[in-house]
Amino acid sequence: MFKLKLPTDPRWANIAEGNLQEILTDHAWCEQKAATNAIGLITMLPEYPEIVTELLAIAQEELDHFNQVHEIIKKRGYTFGRTRKDDYVNELVNFIQKGGNRDDLIVDKMLFAAMIEARSCERFKVLTENIKDEELKTFYKELMISEANHYTTFIGFARQLGDPEKVNQRWEEWLEYEAKIIQSYGNKESIHG
């Protein structure tokens, strides 16, 4: 669906399951950052009330996911750790086009968001198919569907705000770039690590 060029090695799920407290803490902070990103996009698009409304719904849903993960952490007696640096996301930020016009920047930020949602969805699928923890299998399957919807929404906004042909071409560039950087990841107990 996402045309990701390099799938996650299923063995990453074993690494994640080996330290559930860490993966859950990292995941919670990923959800908080996704909510913050949606709010940041809202501030850039006040002239598009329909998009603002949809982004607000995404931000609220991401905060709900944050809450759900936080509740799992508490229920299991884990310690909720401090926010984590996400090197993968920081490398994606570097690919956002600088110096273009406002519309190009907004389109690229939508594609940035779509890329994160696509990879997160793919990672949730790997967890769903490979971990033994039944509660988390069910949980990640539900989130996988939500992340896929967010991906579709961000891609749709990019095509709405920019020339669809140019957006599709730029998405291919994002996919190529992401394939290069993701090669360095998949060996830590983090959603993108």
mmCIF file of C-alpha atoms in Angstrom:
data_model
loop_
_atom_site.group_PDB
_atom_site.id
_atom_site.type_symbol
_atom_site.label_atom_id
_atom_site.label_comp_id
_atom_site.label_asym_id
_atom_site.label_seq_id
_atom_site.Cartn_x
_atom_site.Cartn_y
_atom_site.Cartn_z
ATOM 1 C CA MET A 1 0.000 0.000 0.000
ATOM 2 C CA PHE A 2 2.708 2.490 0.962
ATOM 3 C CA LYS A 3 5.279 1.352 -1.594
ATOM 4 C CA LEU A 4 8.002 1.370 1.059
ATOM 5 C CA LYS A 5 11.195 0.252 -0.654
ATOM 6 C CA LEU A 6 12.701 -1.637 2.282
ATOM 7 C CA PRO A 7 10.428 -3.679 4.576
ATOM 8 C CA THR A 8 11.235 -4.117 8.243
ATOM 9 C CA ASP A 9 12.965 -7.375 9.111
ATOM 10 C CA PRO A 10 10.446 -9.344 11.233
ATOM 11 C CA ARG A 11 13.237 -10.021 13.734
ATOM 12 C CA TRP A 12 12.886 -6.382 14.826
ATOM 13 C CA ALA A 13 9.688 -7.471 16.624
ATOM 14 C CA ASN A 14 11.784 -9.824 18.771
ATOM 15 C CA ILE A 15 14.026 -6.912 19.768
ATOM 16 C CA ALA A 16 10.966 -4.829 20.584
ATOM 17 C CA GLU A 17 9.310 -7.599 22.571
ATOM 18 C CA GLY A 18 12.520 -8.109 24.515
ATOM 19 C CA ASN A 19 12.014 -4.727 26.195
ATOM 20 C CA LEU A 20 8.327 -3.825 26.163
ATOM 21 C CA GLN A 21 8.743 -1.014 28.661
ATOM 22 C CA GLU A 22 11.158 0.743 26.301
ATOM 23 C CA ILE A 23 9.141 0.173 23.120
ATOM 24 C CA LEU A 24 5.944 1.360 24.814
ATOM 25 C CA THR A 25 7.604 4.487 26.191
ATOM 26 C CA ASP A 26 9.101 5.274 22.799
ATOM 27 C CA HIS A 27 5.757 4.619 21.143
ATOM 28 C CA ALA A 28 3.914 6.915 23.553
ATOM 29 C CA TRP A 29 6.288 9.761 22.751
ATOM 30 C CA CYS A 30 5.933 9.080 19.007
ATOM 31 C CA GLU A 31 2.182 9.586 19.376
ATOM 32 C CA GLN A 32 2.706 12.851 21.268
ATOM 33 C CA LYS A 33 5.068 14.095 18.559
ATOM 34 C CA ALA A 34 2.560 13.126 15.849
ATOM 35 C CA ALA A 35 -0.100 15.201 17.626
ATOM 36 C CA THR A 36 2.319 18.123 17.850
ATOM 37 C CA ASN A 37 3.144 17.797 14.144
ATOM 38 C CA ALA A 38 -0.560 17.916 13.213
ATOM 39 C CA ILE A 39 -0.993 21.038 15.344
ATOM 40 C CA GLY A 40 2.032 22.598 13.650
ATOM 41 C CA LEU A 41 0.442 21.966 10.258
ATOM 42 C CA ILE A 42 -2.768 23.609 11.470
ATOM 43 C CA THR A 43 -0.860 26.819 12.170
ATOM 44 C CA MET A 44 0.342 26.845 8.555
ATOM 45 C CA LEU A 45 -3.110 26.365 6.990
ATOM 46 C CA PRO A 46 -5.648 28.753 8.558
ATOM 47 C CA GLU A 47 -7.146 29.510 5.142
ATOM 48 C CA TYR A 48 -8.208 25.849 4.699
ATOM 49 C CA PRO A 49 -10.926 25.236 7.320
ATOM 50 C CA GLU A 50 -11.696 21.702 6.089
ATOM 51 C CA ILE A 51 -8.047 20.680 6.339
ATOM 52 C CA VAL A 52 -7.748 22.337 9.763
ATOM 53 C CA THR A 53 -10.776 20.356 10.952
ATOM 54 C CA GLU A 54 -9.250 17.082 9.726
ATOM 55 C CA LEU A 55 -5.836 17.885 11.203
ATOM 56 C CA LEU A 56 -7.477 18.708 14.520
ATOM 57 C CA ALA A 57 -9.156 15.287 14.464
ATOM 58 C CA ILE A 58 -5.792 13.642 13.732
ATOM 59 C CA ALA A 59 -4.119 15.558 16.581
ATOM 60 C CA GLN A 60 -6.859 14.457 18.965
ATOM 61 C CA GLU A 61 -6.614 10.862 17.785
ATOM 62 C CA GLU A 62 -2.832 10.880 18.226
ATOM 63 C CA LEU A 63 -3.251 12.201 21.774
ATOM 64 C CA ASP A 64 -5.807 9.456 22.393
ATOM 65 C CA HIS A 65 -3.214 6.919 21.190
ATOM 66 C CA PHE A 66 -0.672 8.520 23.536
ATOM 67 C CA ASN A 67 -3.151 8.056 26.370
ATOM 68 C CA GLN A 68 -3.834 4.438 25.411
ATOM 69 C CA VAL A 69 -0.122 3.576 25.388
ATOM 70 C CA HIS A 70 0.373 5.431 28.657
ATOM 71 C CA GLU A 71 -2.465 3.425 30.237
ATOM 72 C CA ILE A 72 -0.856 0.151 29.090
ATOM 73 C CA ILE A 73 2.439 1.291 30.641
ATOM 74 C CA LYS A 74 0.724 2.061 33.949
ATOM 75 C CA LYS A 75 -1.365 -1.132 33.936
ATOM 76 C CA ARG A 76 1.741 -3.252 33.464
ATOM 77 C CA GLY A 77 3.608 -1.482 36.239
ATOM 78 C CA TYR A 78 6.244 -0.124 33.863
ATOM 79 C CA THR A 79 8.007 3.180 34.345
ATOM 80 C CA PHE A 80 7.092 5.815 31.795
ATOM 81 C CA GLY A 81 10.412 7.230 30.685
ATOM 82 C CA ARG A 82 11.370 10.624 29.352
ATOM 83 C CA THR A 83 10.897 11.601 25.741
ATOM 84 C CA ARG A 84 13.283 9.970 23.284
ATOM 85 C CA LYS A 85 15.240 11.502 20.439
ATOM 86 C CA ASP A 86 14.015 9.960 17.186
ATOM 87 C CA ASP A 87 17.016 9.865 14.842
ATOM 88 C CA TYR A 88 14.911 8.414 12.015
ATOM 89 C CA VAL A 89 12.460 11.321 12.129
ATOM 90 C CA ASN A 90 15.311 13.816 12.425
ATOM 91 C CA GLU A 91 16.866 12.374 9.265
ATOM 92 C CA LEU A 92 13.508 12.713 7.498
ATOM 93 C CA VAL A 93 13.299 16.364 8.577
ATOM 94 C CA ASN A 94 16.546 16.972 6.695
ATOM 95 C CA PHE A 95 14.821 15.946 3.456
ATOM 96 C CA ILE A 96 12.101 18.603 3.694
ATOM 97 C CA GLN A 97 12.740 21.086 0.902
ATOM 98 C CA LYS A 98 14.161 24.371 2.110
ATOM 99 C CA GLY A 99 13.947 27.720 0.398
ATOM 100 C CA GLY A 100 10.989 27.032 -1.885
ATOM 101 C CA ASN A 101 7.676 28.774 -1.773
ATOM 102 C CA ARG A 102 5.174 28.333 1.050
ATOM 103 C CA ASP A 103 2.967 25.908 -0.886
ATOM 104 C CA ASP A 104 5.903 23.619 -1.725
ATOM 105 C CA LEU A 105 6.967 23.633 1.925
ATOM 106 C CA ILE A 106 3.458 22.715 3.087
ATOM 107 C CA VAL A 107 3.248 19.879 0.535
ATOM 108 C CA ASP A 108 6.619 18.550 1.663
ATOM 109 C CA LYS A 109 5.564 18.701 5.307
ATOM 110 C CA MET A 110 2.465 16.692 4.403
ATOM 111 C CA LEU A 111 4.675 14.115 2.662
ATOM 112 C CA PHE A 112 6.985 14.073 5.698
ATOM 113 C CA ALA A 113 3.969 13.276 7.899
ATOM 114 C CA ALA A 114 2.754 10.644 5.425
ATOM 115 C CA MET A 115 6.187 8.990 5.427
ATOM 116 C CA ILE A 116 6.248 8.691 9.222
ATOM 117 C CA GLU A 117 2.697 7.323 9.266
ATOM 118 C CA ALA A 118 3.539 4.807 6.530
ATOM 119 C CA ARG A 119 6.594 3.466 8.332
ATOM 120 C CA SER A 120 4.809 3.440 11.700
ATOM 121 C CA CYS A 121 1.920 1.509 10.186
ATOM 122 C CA GLU A 122 4.341 -0.972 8.653
ATOM 123 C CA ARG A 123 6.113 -1.414 11.995
ATOM 124 C CA PHE A 124 2.787 -1.951 13.782
ATOM 125 C CA LYS A 125 1.979 -4.649 11.213
ATOM 126 C CA VAL A 126 5.309 -6.351 11.945
ATOM 127 C CA LEU A 127 4.515 -6.266 15.661
ATOM 128 C CA THR A 128 1.009 -7.619 15.076
ATOM 129 C CA GLU A 129 2.331 -10.534 13.055
ATOM 130 C CA ASN A 130 5.355 -11.418 15.186
ATOM 131 C CA ILE A 131 4.964 -10.742 18.888
ATOM 132 C CA LYS A 132 3.541 -13.264 21.340
ATOM 133 C CA ASP A 133 1.814 -10.736 23.625
ATOM 134 C CA GLU A 134 -1.873 -11.098 22.673
ATOM 135 C CA GLU A 135 -2.983 -7.788 24.189
ATOM 136 C CA LEU A 136 -0.367 -5.876 22.235
ATOM 137 C CA LYS A 137 -1.093 -7.831 19.033
ATOM 138 C CA THR A 138 -4.693 -6.621 19.162
ATOM 139 C CA PHE A 139 -3.679 -3.106 20.176
ATOM 140 C CA TYR A 140 -1.156 -2.710 17.365
ATOM 141 C CA LYS A 141 -3.570 -4.096 14.801
ATOM 142 C CA GLU A 142 -6.072 -1.362 15.704
ATOM 143 C CA LEU A 143 -3.380 1.302 15.562
ATOM 144 C CA MET A 144 -2.117 -0.032 12.233
ATOM 145 C CA ILE A 145 -5.509 0.765 10.692
ATOM 146 C CA SER A 146 -5.507 4.248 12.195
ATOM 147 C CA GLU A 147 -1.987 5.002 10.955
ATOM 148 C CA ALA A 148 -2.943 3.847 7.459
ATOM 149 C CA ASN A 149 -5.844 6.305 7.507
ATOM 150 C CA HIS A 150 -3.525 9.115 8.610
ATOM 151 C CA TYR A 151 -1.101 8.262 5.814
ATOM 152 C CA THR A 152 -3.950 8.421 3.277
ATOM 153 C CA THR A 153 -5.122 11.744 4.689
ATOM 154 C CA PHE A 154 -1.683 13.378 4.513
ATOM 155 C CA ILE A 155 -1.059 12.140 0.962
ATOM 156 C CA GLY A 156 -4.516 13.390 -0.016
ATOM 157 C CA PHE A 157 -3.825 16.838 1.456
ATOM 158 C CA ALA A 158 -0.508 17.026 -0.407
ATOM 159 C CA ARG A 159 -2.282 16.249 -3.686
ATOM 160 C CA GLN A 160 -5.026 18.746 -2.884
ATOM 161 C CA LEU A 161 -2.571 21.537 -2.066
ATOM 162 C CA GLY A 162 -0.068 20.850 -4.843
ATOM 163 C CA ASP A 163 0.003 19.623 -8.407
ATOM 164 C CA PRO A 164 -0.864 15.895 -8.071
ATOM 165 C CA GLU A 165 1.703 14.841 -10.665
ATOM 166 C CA LYS A 166 4.500 16.779 -8.950
ATOM 167 C CA VAL A 167 3.347 15.460 -5.569
ATOM 168 C CA ASN A 168 3.508 11.879 -6.856
ATOM 169 C CA GLN A 169 7.011 12.517 -8.210
ATOM 170 C CA ARG A 170 8.103 14.045 -4.902
ATOM 171 C CA TRP A 171 6.590 11.093 -3.005
ATOM 172 C CA GLU A 172 8.789 8.763 -5.050
ATOM 173 C CA GLU A 173 11.794 10.857 -3.978
ATOM 174 C CA TRP A 174 10.680 10.533 -0.356
ATOM 175 C CA LEU A 175 10.405 6.764 -0.754
ATOM 176 C CA GLU A 176 13.904 6.540 -2.208
ATOM 177 C CA TYR A 177 15.378 8.723 0.531
ATOM 178 C CA GLU A 178 13.583 6.810 3.274
ATOM 179 C CA ALA A 179 14.845 3.492 1.878
ATOM 180 C CA LYS A 180 18.423 4.735 2.213
ATOM 181 C CA ILE A 181 18.097 5.906 5.796
ATOM 182 C CA ILE A 182 15.952 3.035 7.125
ATOM 183 C CA GLN A 183 18.828 0.649 6.376
ATOM 184 C CA SER A 184 20.509 1.993 9.527
ATOM 185 C CA TYR A 185 17.490 1.211 11.692
ATOM 186 C CA GLY A 186 15.608 -1.832 12.923
ATOM 187 C CA ASN A 187 17.939 -2.910 15.708
ATOM 188 C CA LYS A 188 16.629 -0.985 18.740
ATOM 189 C CA GLU A 189 13.570 -1.156 20.996
ATOM 190 C CA SER A 190 11.936 1.864 19.396
ATOM 191 C CA ILE A 191 9.191 2.289 16.859
ATOM 192 C CA HIS A 192 11.531 3.677 14.209
ATOM 193 C CA GLY A 193 14.854 2.476 15.653
#
